[in-house]
């Protein structure tokens, strides 16, 4: 736990069945890129990537943005593999057991 009473990174991550099936169907090299994106996400201090330099700490091949600008605390989209793939996730910030839930995975 952090001093504020909240759990901190590394965050727990769950996948919806649809997202897990999509991940499992990807080619091996894409799954490795997705795993690298996952590692960046679960170790981020703020999985919402809020502020001006929202994703400055991510590798150049990744960036994050809100799924809908009208919902700042809603889903986020993490682009990986230089924009060829993305995953949509929400961060459930609870005092105990906060977690990231991956709702959808796509790669082209």
PDB file of N, CA and C in Angstrom:
ATOM      1  N   UNK A   1       0.834  -1.184   0.000  1.00  0.00           N
ATOM      2  CA  UNK A   1       0.000   0.000   0.000  1.00  0.00           C
ATOM      3  C   UNK A   1       0.873   1.239   0.000  1.00  0.00           C
ATOM      4  N   UNK A   2       0.370   2.267  -0.590  1.00  0.00           N
ATOM      5  CA  UNK A   2       1.073   3.545  -0.574  1.00  0.00           C
ATOM      6  C   UNK A   2       0.670   4.307   0.682  1.00  0.00           C
ATOM      7  N   UNK A   3       1.293   5.450   0.909  1.00  0.00           N
ATOM      8  CA  UNK A   3       0.982   6.260   2.086  1.00  0.00           C
ATOM      9  C   UNK A   3      -0.464   6.751   2.078  1.00  0.00           C
ATOM     10  N   UNK A   4      -1.040   6.926   0.908  1.00  0.00           N
ATOM     11  CA  UNK A   4      -2.411   7.421   0.815  1.00  0.00           C
ATOM     12  C   UNK A   4      -3.436   6.326   1.113  1.00  0.00           C
ATOM     13  N   UNK A   5      -2.995   5.099   1.326  1.00  0.00           N
ATOM     14  CA  UNK A   5      -3.903   4.014   1.624  1.00  0.00           C
ATOM     15  C   UNK A   5      -4.343   3.230   0.401  1.00  0.00           C
ATOM     16  N   UNK A   6      -3.912   3.639  -0.778  1.00  0.00           N
ATOM     17  CA  UNK A   6      -4.278   2.934  -1.998  1.00  0.00           C
ATOM     18  C   UNK A   6      -3.156   1.991  -2.407  1.00  0.00           C
ATOM     19  N   UNK A   7      -3.539   0.915  -3.026  1.00  0.00           N
ATOM     20  CA  UNK A   7      -2.538   0.007  -3.583  1.00  0.00           C
ATOM     21  C   UNK A   7      -1.879   0.728  -4.756  1.00  0.00           C
ATOM     22  N   UNK A   8      -0.644   0.380  -5.027  1.00  0.00           N
ATOM     23  CA  UNK A   8       0.054   0.988  -6.150  1.00  0.00           C
ATOM     24  C   UNK A   8       0.531  -0.068  -7.120  1.00  0.00           C
ATOM     25  N   UNK A   9       1.284   0.341  -8.116  1.00  0.00           N
ATOM     26  CA  UNK A   9       1.767  -0.613  -9.106  1.00  0.00           C
ATOM     27  C   UNK A   9       2.676  -1.650  -8.457  1.00  0.00           C
ATOM     28  N   UNK A  10       2.789  -2.813  -9.010  1.00  0.00           N
ATOM     29  CA  UNK A  10       2.117  -3.275 -10.227  1.00  0.00           C
ATOM     30  C   UNK A  10       0.640  -3.575  -9.967  1.00  0.00           C
ATOM     31  N   UNK A  11      -0.180  -3.182 -10.936  1.00  0.00           N
ATOM     32  CA  UNK A  11      -1.619  -3.359 -10.852  1.00  0.00           C
ATOM     33  C   UNK A  11      -2.004  -4.765 -11.273  1.00  0.00           C
ATOM     34  N   UNK A  12      -3.122  -5.225 -10.748  1.00  0.00           N
ATOM     35  CA  UNK A  12      -3.708  -6.476 -11.212  1.00  0.00           C
ATOM     36  C   UNK A  12      -4.327  -6.226 -12.579  1.00  0.00           C
ATOM     37  N   UNK A  13      -4.357  -7.252 -13.428  1.00  0.00           N
ATOM     38  CA  UNK A  13      -4.988  -7.099 -14.739  1.00  0.00           C
ATOM     39  C   UNK A  13      -5.846  -8.318 -15.022  1.00  0.00           C
ATOM     40  N   UNK A  14      -7.085  -8.060 -15.408  1.00  0.00           N
ATOM     41  CA  UNK A  14      -8.009  -9.097 -15.842  1.00  0.00           C
ATOM     42  C   UNK A  14      -8.370  -8.838 -17.290  1.00  0.00           C
ATOM     43  N   UNK A  15      -8.768  -9.883 -17.966  1.00  0.00           N
ATOM     44  CA  UNK A  15      -9.175  -9.803 -19.364  1.00  0.00           C
ATOM     45  C   UNK A  15     -10.602 -10.330 -19.474  1.00  0.00           C
ATOM     46  N   UNK A  16     -11.445  -9.662 -20.253  1.00  0.00           N
ATOM     47  CA  UNK A  16     -12.748 -10.249 -20.541  1.00  0.00           C
ATOM     48  C   UNK A  16     -12.492 -11.490 -21.392  1.00  0.00           C
ATOM     49  N   UNK A  17     -13.448 -12.387 -21.443  1.00  0.00           N
ATOM     50  CA  UNK A  17     -13.275 -13.606 -22.239  1.00  0.00           C
ATOM     51  C   UNK A  17     -13.038 -13.280 -23.711  1.00  0.00           C
ATOM     52  N   UNK A  18     -13.748 -12.276 -24.215  1.00  0.00           N
ATOM     53  CA  UNK A  18     -13.597 -11.858 -25.611  1.00  0.00           C
ATOM     54  C   UNK A  18     -12.186 -11.325 -25.869  1.00  0.00           C
ATOM     55  N   UNK A  19     -11.684 -10.495 -24.962  1.00  0.00           N
ATOM     56  CA  UNK A  19     -10.339  -9.937 -25.125  1.00  0.00           C
ATOM     57  C   UNK A  19      -9.280 -11.025 -25.019  1.00  0.00           C
ATOM     58  N   UNK A  20      -9.455 -11.962 -24.090  1.00  0.00           N
ATOM     59  CA  UNK A  20      -8.484 -13.052 -23.944  1.00  0.00           C
ATOM     60  C   UNK A  20      -8.475 -13.937 -25.188  1.00  0.00           C
ATOM     61  N   UNK A  21      -9.645 -14.222 -25.747  1.00  0.00           N
ATOM     62  CA  UNK A  21      -9.718 -15.024 -26.968  1.00  0.00           C
ATOM     63  C   UNK A  21      -9.048 -14.302 -28.135  1.00  0.00           C
ATOM     64  N   UNK A  22      -9.259 -12.986 -28.232  1.00  0.00           N
ATOM     65  CA  UNK A  22      -8.625 -12.207 -29.299  1.00  0.00           C
ATOM     66  C   UNK A  22      -7.109 -12.209 -29.130  1.00  0.00           C
ATOM     67  N   UNK A  23      -6.637 -12.073 -27.902  1.00  0.00           N
ATOM     68  CA  UNK A  23      -5.196 -12.108 -27.639  1.00  0.00           C
ATOM     69  C   UNK A  23      -4.609 -13.463 -28.007  1.00  0.00           C
ATOM     70  N   UNK A  24      -5.275 -14.531 -27.617  1.00  0.00           N
ATOM     71  CA  UNK A  24      -4.772 -15.877 -27.886  1.00  0.00           C
ATOM     72  C   UNK A  24      -4.735 -16.205 -29.377  1.00  0.00           C
ATOM     73  N   UNK A  25      -5.572 -15.535 -30.174  1.00  0.00           N
ATOM     74  CA  UNK A  25      -5.620 -15.786 -31.613  1.00  0.00           C
ATOM     75  C   UNK A  25      -4.553 -15.010 -32.397  1.00  0.00           C
ATOM     76  N   UNK A  26      -3.852 -14.097 -31.735  1.00  0.00           N
ATOM     77  CA  UNK A  26      -2.845 -13.283 -32.430  1.00  0.00           C
ATOM     78  C   UNK A  26      -1.586 -14.093 -32.718  1.00  0.00           C
ATOM     79  N   UNK A  27      -0.843 -13.719 -33.764  1.00  0.00           N
ATOM     80  CA  UNK A  27       0.445 -14.374 -34.024  1.00  0.00           C
ATOM     81  C   UNK A  27       1.413 -14.143 -32.856  1.00  0.00           C
ATOM     82  N   UNK A  28       2.378 -15.019 -32.713  1.00  0.00           N
ATOM     83  CA  UNK A  28       3.315 -14.988 -31.585  1.00  0.00           C
ATOM     84  C   UNK A  28       4.027 -13.637 -31.453  1.00  0.00           C
ATOM     85  N   UNK A  29       4.517 -13.060 -32.552  1.00  0.00           N
ATOM     86  CA  UNK A  29       5.255 -11.796 -32.454  1.00  0.00           C
ATOM     87  C   UNK A  29       4.347 -10.649 -31.995  1.00  0.00           C
ATOM     88  N   UNK A  30       3.073 -10.716 -32.322  1.00  0.00           N
ATOM     89  CA  UNK A  30       2.128  -9.693 -31.886  1.00  0.00           C
ATOM     90  C   UNK A  30       1.820  -9.870 -30.398  1.00  0.00           C
ATOM     91  N   UNK A  31       1.681 -11.122 -29.957  1.00  0.00           N
ATOM     92  CA  UNK A  31       1.455 -11.372 -28.531  1.00  0.00           C
ATOM     93  C   UNK A  31       2.623 -10.845 -27.703  1.00  0.00           C
ATOM     94  N   UNK A  32       3.840 -10.959 -28.234  1.00  0.00           N
ATOM     95  CA  UNK A  32       5.001 -10.418 -27.516  1.00  0.00           C
ATOM     96  C   UNK A  32       4.925  -8.897 -27.424  1.00  0.00           C
ATOM     97  N   UNK A  33       4.505  -8.236 -28.499  1.00  0.00           N
ATOM     98  CA  UNK A  33       4.335  -6.779 -28.474  1.00  0.00           C
ATOM     99  C   UNK A  33       3.223  -6.393 -27.498  1.00  0.00           C
ATOM    100  N   UNK A  34       2.150  -7.177 -27.477  1.00  0.00           N
ATOM    101  CA  UNK A  34       1.052  -6.927 -26.550  1.00  0.00           C
ATOM    102  C   UNK A  34       1.494  -7.149 -25.109  1.00  0.00           C
ATOM    103  N   UNK A  35       2.317  -8.166 -24.880  1.00  0.00           N
ATOM    104  CA  UNK A  35       2.835  -8.405 -23.528  1.00  0.00           C
ATOM    105  C   UNK A  35       3.725  -7.254 -23.057  1.00  0.00           C
ATOM    106  N   UNK A  36       4.485  -6.669 -23.977  1.00  0.00           N
ATOM    107  CA  UNK A  36       5.312  -5.505 -23.633  1.00  0.00           C
ATOM    108  C   UNK A  36       4.425  -4.315 -23.273  1.00  0.00           C
ATOM    109  N   UNK A  37       3.334  -4.139 -24.020  1.00  0.00           N
ATOM    110  CA  UNK A  37       2.389  -3.064 -23.719  1.00  0.00           C
ATOM    111  C   UNK A  37       1.727  -3.315 -22.370  1.00  0.00           C
ATOM    112  N   UNK A  38       1.388  -4.563 -22.091  1.00  0.00           N
ATOM    113  CA  UNK A  38       0.793  -4.932 -20.814  1.00  0.00           C
ATOM    114  C   UNK A  38       1.738  -4.602 -19.665  1.00  0.00           C
ATOM    115  N   UNK A  39       3.011  -4.921 -19.841  1.00  0.00           N
ATOM    116  CA  UNK A  39       4.002  -4.643 -18.802  1.00  0.00           C
ATOM    117  C   UNK A  39       4.096  -3.151 -18.515  1.00  0.00           C
ATOM    118  N   UNK A  40       4.036  -2.332 -19.536  1.00  0.00           N
ATOM    119  CA  UNK A  40       4.066  -0.879 -19.346  1.00  0.00           C
ATOM    120  C   UNK A  40       2.819  -0.406 -18.594  1.00  0.00           C
ATOM    121  N   UNK A  41       1.695  -0.996 -18.923  1.00  0.00           N
ATOM    122  CA  UNK A  41       0.433  -0.585 -18.326  1.00  0.00           C
ATOM    123  C   UNK A  41       0.340  -0.950 -16.846  1.00  0.00           C
ATOM    124  N   UNK A  42       0.704  -2.172 -16.498  1.00  0.00           N
ATOM    125  CA  UNK A  42       0.550  -2.597 -15.094  1.00  0.00           C
ATOM    126  C   UNK A  42       1.574  -1.944 -14.174  1.00  0.00           C
ATOM    127  N   UNK A  43       2.639  -1.374 -14.724  1.00  0.00           N
ATOM    128  CA  UNK A  43       3.642  -0.718 -13.887  1.00  0.00           C
ATOM    129  C   UNK A  43       3.520   0.810 -13.907  1.00  0.00           C
ATOM    130  N   UNK A  44       2.565   1.339 -14.652  1.00  0.00           N
ATOM    131  CA  UNK A  44       2.371   2.797 -14.720  1.00  0.00           C
ATOM    132  C   UNK A  44       1.887   3.335 -13.377  1.00  0.00           C
ATOM    133  N   UNK A  45       2.408   4.464 -12.974  1.00  0.00           N
ATOM    134  CA  UNK A  45       1.971   5.088 -11.716  1.00  0.00           C
ATOM    135  C   UNK A  45       0.491   5.455 -11.792  1.00  0.00           C
ATOM    136  N   UNK A  46       0.030   5.891 -12.955  1.00  0.00           N
ATOM    137  CA  UNK A  46      -1.371   6.253 -13.164  1.00  0.00           C
ATOM    138  C   UNK A  46      -1.840   5.609 -14.465  1.00  0.00           C
ATOM    139  N   UNK A  47      -2.565   4.474 -14.401  1.00  0.00           N
ATOM    140  CA  UNK A  47      -3.003   3.804 -15.623  1.00  0.00           C
ATOM    141  C   UNK A  47      -3.935   4.625 -16.508  1.00  0.00           C
ATOM    142  N   UNK A  48      -4.470   5.743 -15.979  1.00  0.00           N
ATOM    143  CA  UNK A  48      -5.277   6.629 -16.812  1.00  0.00           C
ATOM    144  C   UNK A  48      -4.405   7.569 -17.640  1.00  0.00           C
ATOM    145  N   UNK A  49      -3.123   7.669 -17.317  1.00  0.00           N
ATOM    146  CA  UNK A  49      -2.189   8.543 -18.032  1.00  0.00           C
ATOM    147  C   UNK A  49      -2.764   9.947 -18.156  1.00  0.00           C
ATOM    148  N   UNK A  50      -3.093  10.540 -16.999  1.00  0.00           N
ATOM    149  CA  UNK A  50      -3.642  11.897 -16.964  1.00  0.00           C
ATOM    150  C   UNK A  50      -2.505  12.912 -16.906  1.00  0.00           C
ATOM    151  N   UNK A  51      -2.778  14.119 -17.242  1.00  0.00           N
ATOM    152  CA  UNK A  51      -1.892  15.278 -17.204  1.00  0.00           C
ATOM    153  C   UNK A  51      -1.491  15.675 -18.609  1.00  0.00           C
ATOM    154  N   UNK A  52      -0.592  16.626 -18.700  1.00  0.00           N
ATOM    155  CA  UNK A  52      -0.205  17.165 -20.001  1.00  0.00           C
ATOM    156  C   UNK A  52       0.640  16.169 -20.779  1.00  0.00           C
ATOM    157  N   UNK A  53       1.678  15.645 -20.158  1.00  0.00           N
ATOM    158  CA  UNK A  53       2.545  14.643 -20.799  1.00  0.00           C
ATOM    159  C   UNK A  53       2.000  13.255 -20.471  1.00  0.00           C
ATOM    160  N   UNK A  54       0.834  12.956 -20.985  1.00  0.00           N
ATOM    161  CA  UNK A  54       0.102  11.779 -20.550  1.00  0.00           C
ATOM    162  C   UNK A  54       0.869  10.476 -20.686  1.00  0.00           C
ATOM    163  N   UNK A  55       1.521  10.279 -21.791  1.00  0.00           N
ATOM    164  CA  UNK A  55       2.186   8.994 -22.002  1.00  0.00           C
ATOM    165  C   UNK A  55       3.669   9.166 -22.331  1.00  0.00           C
ATOM    166  N   UNK A  56       4.284  10.187 -21.765  1.00  0.00           N
ATOM    167  CA  UNK A  56       5.690  10.486 -22.052  1.00  0.00           C
ATOM    168  C   UNK A  56       6.618   9.358 -21.606  1.00  0.00           C
ATOM    169  N   UNK A  57       6.227   8.593 -20.600  1.00  0.00           N
ATOM    170  CA  UNK A  57       7.067   7.511 -20.108  1.00  0.00           C
ATOM    171  C   UNK A  57       6.967   6.227 -20.905  1.00  0.00           C
ATOM    172  N   UNK A  58       6.062   6.173 -21.867  1.00  0.00           N
ATOM    173  CA  UNK A  58       5.907   4.965 -22.676  1.00  0.00           C
ATOM    174  C   UNK A  58       6.918   4.938 -23.813  1.00  0.00           C
ATOM    175  N   UNK A  59       7.259   3.743 -24.289  1.00  0.00           N
ATOM    176  CA  UNK A  59       8.129   3.651 -25.473  1.00  0.00           C
ATOM    177  C   UNK A  59       7.483   4.353 -26.670  1.00  0.00           C
ATOM    178  N   UNK A  60       8.295   4.728 -27.635  1.00  0.00           N
ATOM    179  CA  UNK A  60       7.811   5.472 -28.807  1.00  0.00           C
ATOM    180  C   UNK A  60       6.755   4.705 -29.600  1.00  0.00           C
ATOM    181  N   UNK A  61       6.749   3.379 -29.504  1.00  0.00           N
ATOM    182  CA  UNK A  61       5.789   2.575 -30.268  1.00  0.00           C
ATOM    183  C   UNK A  61       4.424   2.474 -29.602  1.00  0.00           C
ATOM    184  N   UNK A  62       4.237   3.145 -28.428  1.00  0.00           N
ATOM    185  CA  UNK A  62       2.974   3.063 -27.685  1.00  0.00           C
ATOM    186  C   UNK A  62       2.494   4.449 -27.290  1.00  0.00           C
ATOM    187  N   UNK A  63       1.172   4.606 -27.233  1.00  0.00           N
ATOM    188  CA  UNK A  63       0.587   5.793 -26.633  1.00  0.00           C
ATOM    189  C   UNK A  63      -0.828   5.481 -26.165  1.00  0.00           C
ATOM    190  N   UNK A  64      -1.334   6.337 -25.266  1.00  0.00           N
ATOM    191  CA  UNK A  64      -2.637   6.130 -24.632  1.00  0.00           C
ATOM    192  C   UNK A  64      -3.490   7.366 -24.852  1.00  0.00           C
ATOM    193  N   UNK A  65      -4.785   7.140 -25.039  1.00  0.00           N
ATOM    194  CA  UNK A  65      -5.728   8.242 -25.119  1.00  0.00           C
ATOM    195  C   UNK A  65      -7.078   7.771 -24.607  1.00  0.00           C
ATOM    196  N   UNK A  66      -7.926   8.700 -24.172  1.00  0.00           N
ATOM    197  CA  UNK A  66      -9.271   8.309 -23.730  1.00  0.00           C
ATOM    198  C   UNK A  66     -10.064   7.728 -24.900  1.00  0.00           C
ATOM    199  N   UNK A  67     -10.887   6.738 -24.618  1.00  0.00           N
ATOM    200  CA  UNK A  67     -11.734   6.176 -25.676  1.00  0.00           C
ATOM    201  C   UNK A  67     -12.772   7.217 -26.119  1.00  0.00           C
ATOM    202  N   UNK A  68     -13.260   8.001 -25.167  1.00  0.00           N
ATOM    203  CA  UNK A  68     -14.206   9.093 -25.449  1.00  0.00           C
ATOM    204  C   UNK A  68     -13.779  10.304 -24.658  1.00  0.00           C
ATOM    205  N   UNK A  69     -13.546  11.409 -25.325  1.00  0.00           N
ATOM    206  CA  UNK A  69     -13.093  12.614 -24.629  1.00  0.00           C
ATOM    207  C   UNK A  69     -14.150  13.155 -23.670  1.00  0.00           C
ATOM    208  N   UNK A  70     -15.396  12.813 -23.886  1.00  0.00           N
ATOM    209  CA  UNK A  70     -16.463  13.292 -23.007  1.00  0.00           C
ATOM    210  C   UNK A  70     -16.564  12.479 -21.715  1.00  0.00           C
ATOM    211  N   UNK A  71     -15.759  11.425 -21.598  1.00  0.00           N
ATOM    212  CA  UNK A  71     -15.785  10.564 -20.408  1.00  0.00           C
ATOM    213  C   UNK A  71     -14.352  10.398 -19.892  1.00  0.00           C
ATOM    214  N   UNK A  72     -13.813  11.415 -19.182  1.00  0.00           N
ATOM    215  CA  UNK A  72     -12.405  11.393 -18.797  1.00  0.00           C
ATOM    216  C   UNK A  72     -12.023  10.289 -17.816  1.00  0.00           C
ATOM    217  N   UNK A  73     -12.987   9.734 -17.088  1.00  0.00           N
ATOM    218  CA  UNK A  73     -12.669   8.645 -16.164  1.00  0.00           C
ATOM    219  C   UNK A  73     -13.103   7.290 -16.725  1.00  0.00           C
ATOM    220  N   UNK A  74     -13.405   7.253 -18.005  1.00  0.00           N
ATOM    221  CA  UNK A  74     -13.878   6.026 -18.632  1.00  0.00           C
ATOM    222  C   UNK A  74     -12.749   5.221 -19.252  1.00  0.00           C
ATOM    223  N   UNK A  75     -13.089   4.474 -20.262  1.00  0.00           N
ATOM    224  CA  UNK A  75     -12.140   3.591 -20.942  1.00  0.00           C
ATOM    225  C   UNK A  75     -10.976   4.369 -21.542  1.00  0.00           C
ATOM    226  N   UNK A  76      -9.854   3.701 -21.640  1.00  0.00           N
ATOM    227  CA  UNK A  76      -8.665   4.221 -22.306  1.00  0.00           C
ATOM    228  C   UNK A  76      -8.297   3.256 -23.417  1.00  0.00           C
ATOM    229  N   UNK A  77      -7.587   3.764 -24.403  1.00  0.00           N
ATOM    230  CA  UNK A  77      -7.086   2.936 -25.493  1.00  0.00           C
ATOM    231  C   UNK A  77      -5.567   3.034 -25.470  1.00  0.00           C
ATOM    232  N   UNK A  78      -4.921   1.900 -25.376  1.00  0.00           N
ATOM    233  CA  UNK A  78      -3.455   1.821 -25.425  1.00  0.00           C
ATOM    234  C   UNK A  78      -3.083   1.283 -26.793  1.00  0.00           C
ATOM    235  N   UNK A  79      -2.452   2.127 -27.602  1.00  0.00           N
ATOM    236  CA  UNK A  79      -1.985   1.713 -28.922  1.00  0.00           C
ATOM    237  C   UNK A  79      -0.601   1.113 -28.773  1.00  0.00           C
ATOM    238  N   UNK A  80      -0.346  -0.004 -29.449  1.00  0.00           N
ATOM    239  CA  UNK A  80       0.955  -0.655 -29.391  1.00  0.00           C
ATOM    240  C   UNK A  80       1.364  -1.077 -30.798  1.00  0.00           C
ATOM    241  N   UNK A  81       2.582  -1.544 -30.928  1.00  0.00           N
ATOM    242  CA  UNK A  81       3.124  -1.976 -32.222  1.00  0.00           C
ATOM    243  C   UNK A  81       2.994  -0.863 -33.263  1.00  0.00           C
ATOM    244  N   UNK A  82       3.414   0.345 -32.860  1.00  0.00           N
ATOM    245  CA  UNK A  82       3.392   1.522 -33.731  1.00  0.00           C
ATOM    246  C   UNK A  82       2.014   1.803 -34.323  1.00  0.00           C
ATOM    247  N   UNK A  83       0.982   1.580 -33.530  1.00  0.00           N
ATOM    248  CA  UNK A  83      -0.378   1.873 -33.967  1.00  0.00           C
ATOM    249  C   UNK A  83      -1.069   0.763 -34.716  1.00  0.00           C
ATOM    250  N   UNK A  84      -0.403  -0.359 -34.930  1.00  0.00           N
ATOM    251  CA  UNK A  84      -1.033  -1.487 -35.628  1.00  0.00           C
ATOM    252  C   UNK A  84      -2.024  -2.223 -34.738  1.00  0.00           C
ATOM    253  N   UNK A  85      -1.878  -2.071 -33.427  1.00  0.00           N
ATOM    254  CA  UNK A  85      -2.785  -2.749 -32.509  1.00  0.00           C
ATOM    255  C   UNK A  85      -3.187  -1.840 -31.377  1.00  0.00           C
ATOM    256  N   UNK A  86      -4.278  -2.195 -30.725  1.00  0.00           N
ATOM    257  CA  UNK A  86      -4.714  -1.439 -29.569  1.00  0.00           C
ATOM    258  C   UNK A  86      -5.483  -2.341 -28.632  1.00  0.00           C
ATOM    259  N   UNK A  87      -5.513  -1.910 -27.369  1.00  0.00           N
ATOM    260  CA  UNK A  87      -6.376  -2.578 -26.411  1.00  0.00           C
ATOM    261  C   UNK A  87      -7.142  -1.516 -25.657  1.00  0.00           C
ATOM    262  N   UNK A  88      -8.411  -1.803 -25.412  1.00  0.00           N
ATOM    263  CA  UNK A  88      -9.270  -0.885 -24.668  1.00  0.00           C
ATOM    264  C   UNK A  88      -9.417  -1.441 -23.262  1.00  0.00           C
ATOM    265  N   UNK A  89      -9.207  -0.562 -22.270  1.00  0.00           N
ATOM    266  CA  UNK A  89      -9.248  -1.015 -20.890  1.00  0.00           C
ATOM    267  C   UNK A  89      -9.875   0.041 -19.996  1.00  0.00           C
ATOM    268  N   UNK A  90     -10.279  -0.400 -18.817  1.00  0.00           N
ATOM    269  CA  UNK A  90     -10.731   0.504 -17.763  1.00  0.00           C
ATOM    270  C   UNK A  90      -9.888   0.211 -16.531  1.00  0.00           C
ATOM    271  N   UNK A  91      -9.714   1.226 -15.719  1.00  0.00           N
ATOM    272  CA  UNK A  91      -8.984   1.061 -14.461  1.00  0.00           C
ATOM    273  C   UNK A  91      -9.993   1.204 -13.342  1.00  0.00           C
ATOM    274  N   UNK A  92     -10.162   0.143 -12.581  1.00  0.00           N
ATOM    275  CA  UNK A  92     -11.091   0.145 -11.455  1.00  0.00           C
ATOM    276  C   UNK A  92     -10.270   0.482 -10.221  1.00  0.00           C
ATOM    277  N   UNK A  93     -10.367   1.730  -9.778  1.00  0.00           N
ATOM    278  CA  UNK A  93      -9.543   2.216  -8.677  1.00  0.00           C
ATOM    279  C   UNK A  93     -10.289   2.050  -7.365  1.00  0.00           C
ATOM    280  N   UNK A  94      -9.967   0.977  -6.672  1.00  0.00           N
ATOM    281  CA  UNK A  94     -10.559   0.699  -5.369  1.00  0.00           C
ATOM    282  C   UNK A  94      -9.455   0.755  -4.332  1.00  0.00           C
ATOM    283  N   UNK A  95      -9.817   0.964  -3.084  1.00  0.00           N
ATOM    284  CA  UNK A  95      -8.815   0.977  -2.024  1.00  0.00           C
ATOM    285  C   UNK A  95      -8.136  -0.375  -1.927  1.00  0.00           C
ATOM    286  N   UNK A  96      -8.920  -1.421  -2.010  1.00  0.00           N
ATOM    287  CA  UNK A  96      -8.352  -2.765  -1.975  1.00  0.00           C
ATOM    288  C   UNK A  96      -8.503  -3.385  -3.352  1.00  0.00           C
ATOM    289  N   UNK A  97      -7.443  -3.963  -3.816  1.00  0.00           N
ATOM    290  CA  UNK A  97      -7.407  -4.687  -5.082  1.00  0.00           C
ATOM    291  C   UNK A  97      -7.841  -3.859  -6.292  1.00  0.00           C
ATOM    292  N   UNK A  98      -7.218  -2.688  -6.523  1.00  0.00           N
ATOM    293  CA  UNK A  98      -7.504  -1.966  -7.767  1.00  0.00           C
ATOM    294  C   UNK A  98      -6.994  -2.794  -8.943  1.00  0.00           C
ATOM    295  N   UNK A  99      -7.635  -2.683 -10.066  1.00  0.00           N
ATOM    296  CA  UNK A  99      -7.204  -3.489 -11.197  1.00  0.00           C
ATOM    297  C   UNK A  99      -7.540  -2.849 -12.525  1.00  0.00           C
ATOM    298  N   UNK A 100      -6.857  -3.333 -13.536  1.00  0.00           N
ATOM    299  CA  UNK A 100      -7.080  -2.941 -14.919  1.00  0.00           C
ATOM    300  C   UNK A 100      -7.878  -4.073 -15.559  1.00  0.00           C
ATOM    301  N   UNK A 101      -8.931  -3.729 -16.277  1.00  0.00           N
ATOM    302  CA  UNK A 101      -9.729  -4.732 -16.972  1.00  0.00           C
ATOM    303  C   UNK A 101      -9.636  -4.451 -18.467  1.00  0.00           C
ATOM    304  N   UNK A 102      -9.058  -5.385 -19.202  1.00  0.00           N
ATOM    305  CA  UNK A 102      -8.945  -5.253 -20.656  1.00  0.00           C
ATOM    306  C   UNK A 102     -10.255  -5.744 -21.260  1.00  0.00           C
ATOM    307  N   UNK A 103     -10.910  -4.852 -21.988  1.00  0.00           N
ATOM    308  CA  UNK A 103     -12.213  -5.156 -22.549  1.00  0.00           C
ATOM    309  C   UNK A 103     -12.140  -5.631 -24.010  1.00  0.00           C
ATOM    310  N   UNK A 104     -11.136  -5.163 -24.741  1.00  0.00           N
ATOM    311  CA  UNK A 104     -11.079  -5.464 -26.169  1.00  0.00           C
ATOM    312  C   UNK A 104      -9.630  -5.371 -26.658  1.00  0.00           C
ATOM    313  N   UNK A 105      -9.263  -6.261 -27.568  1.00  0.00           N
ATOM    314  CA  UNK A 105      -7.941  -6.271 -28.189  1.00  0.00           C
ATOM    315  C   UNK A 105      -8.117  -6.330 -29.692  1.00  0.00           C
ATOM    316  N   UNK A 106      -7.307  -5.546 -30.399  1.00  0.00           N
ATOM    317  CA  UNK A 106      -7.393  -5.537 -31.870  1.00  0.00           C
ATOM    318  C   UNK A 106      -5.984  -5.367 -32.424  1.00  0.00           C
ATOM    319  N   UNK A 107      -5.710  -6.022 -33.525  1.00  0.00           N
ATOM    320  CA  UNK A 107      -4.432  -5.857 -34.230  1.00  0.00           C
ATOM    321  C   UNK A 107      -4.688  -6.068 -35.715  1.00  0.00           C
ATOM    322  N   UNK A 108      -4.020  -5.239 -36.537  1.00  0.00           N
ATOM    323  CA  UNK A 108      -4.163  -5.388 -38.000  1.00  0.00           C
ATOM    324  C   UNK A 108      -2.812  -5.374 -38.664  1.00  0.00           C
TER     325      UNK A 108
END
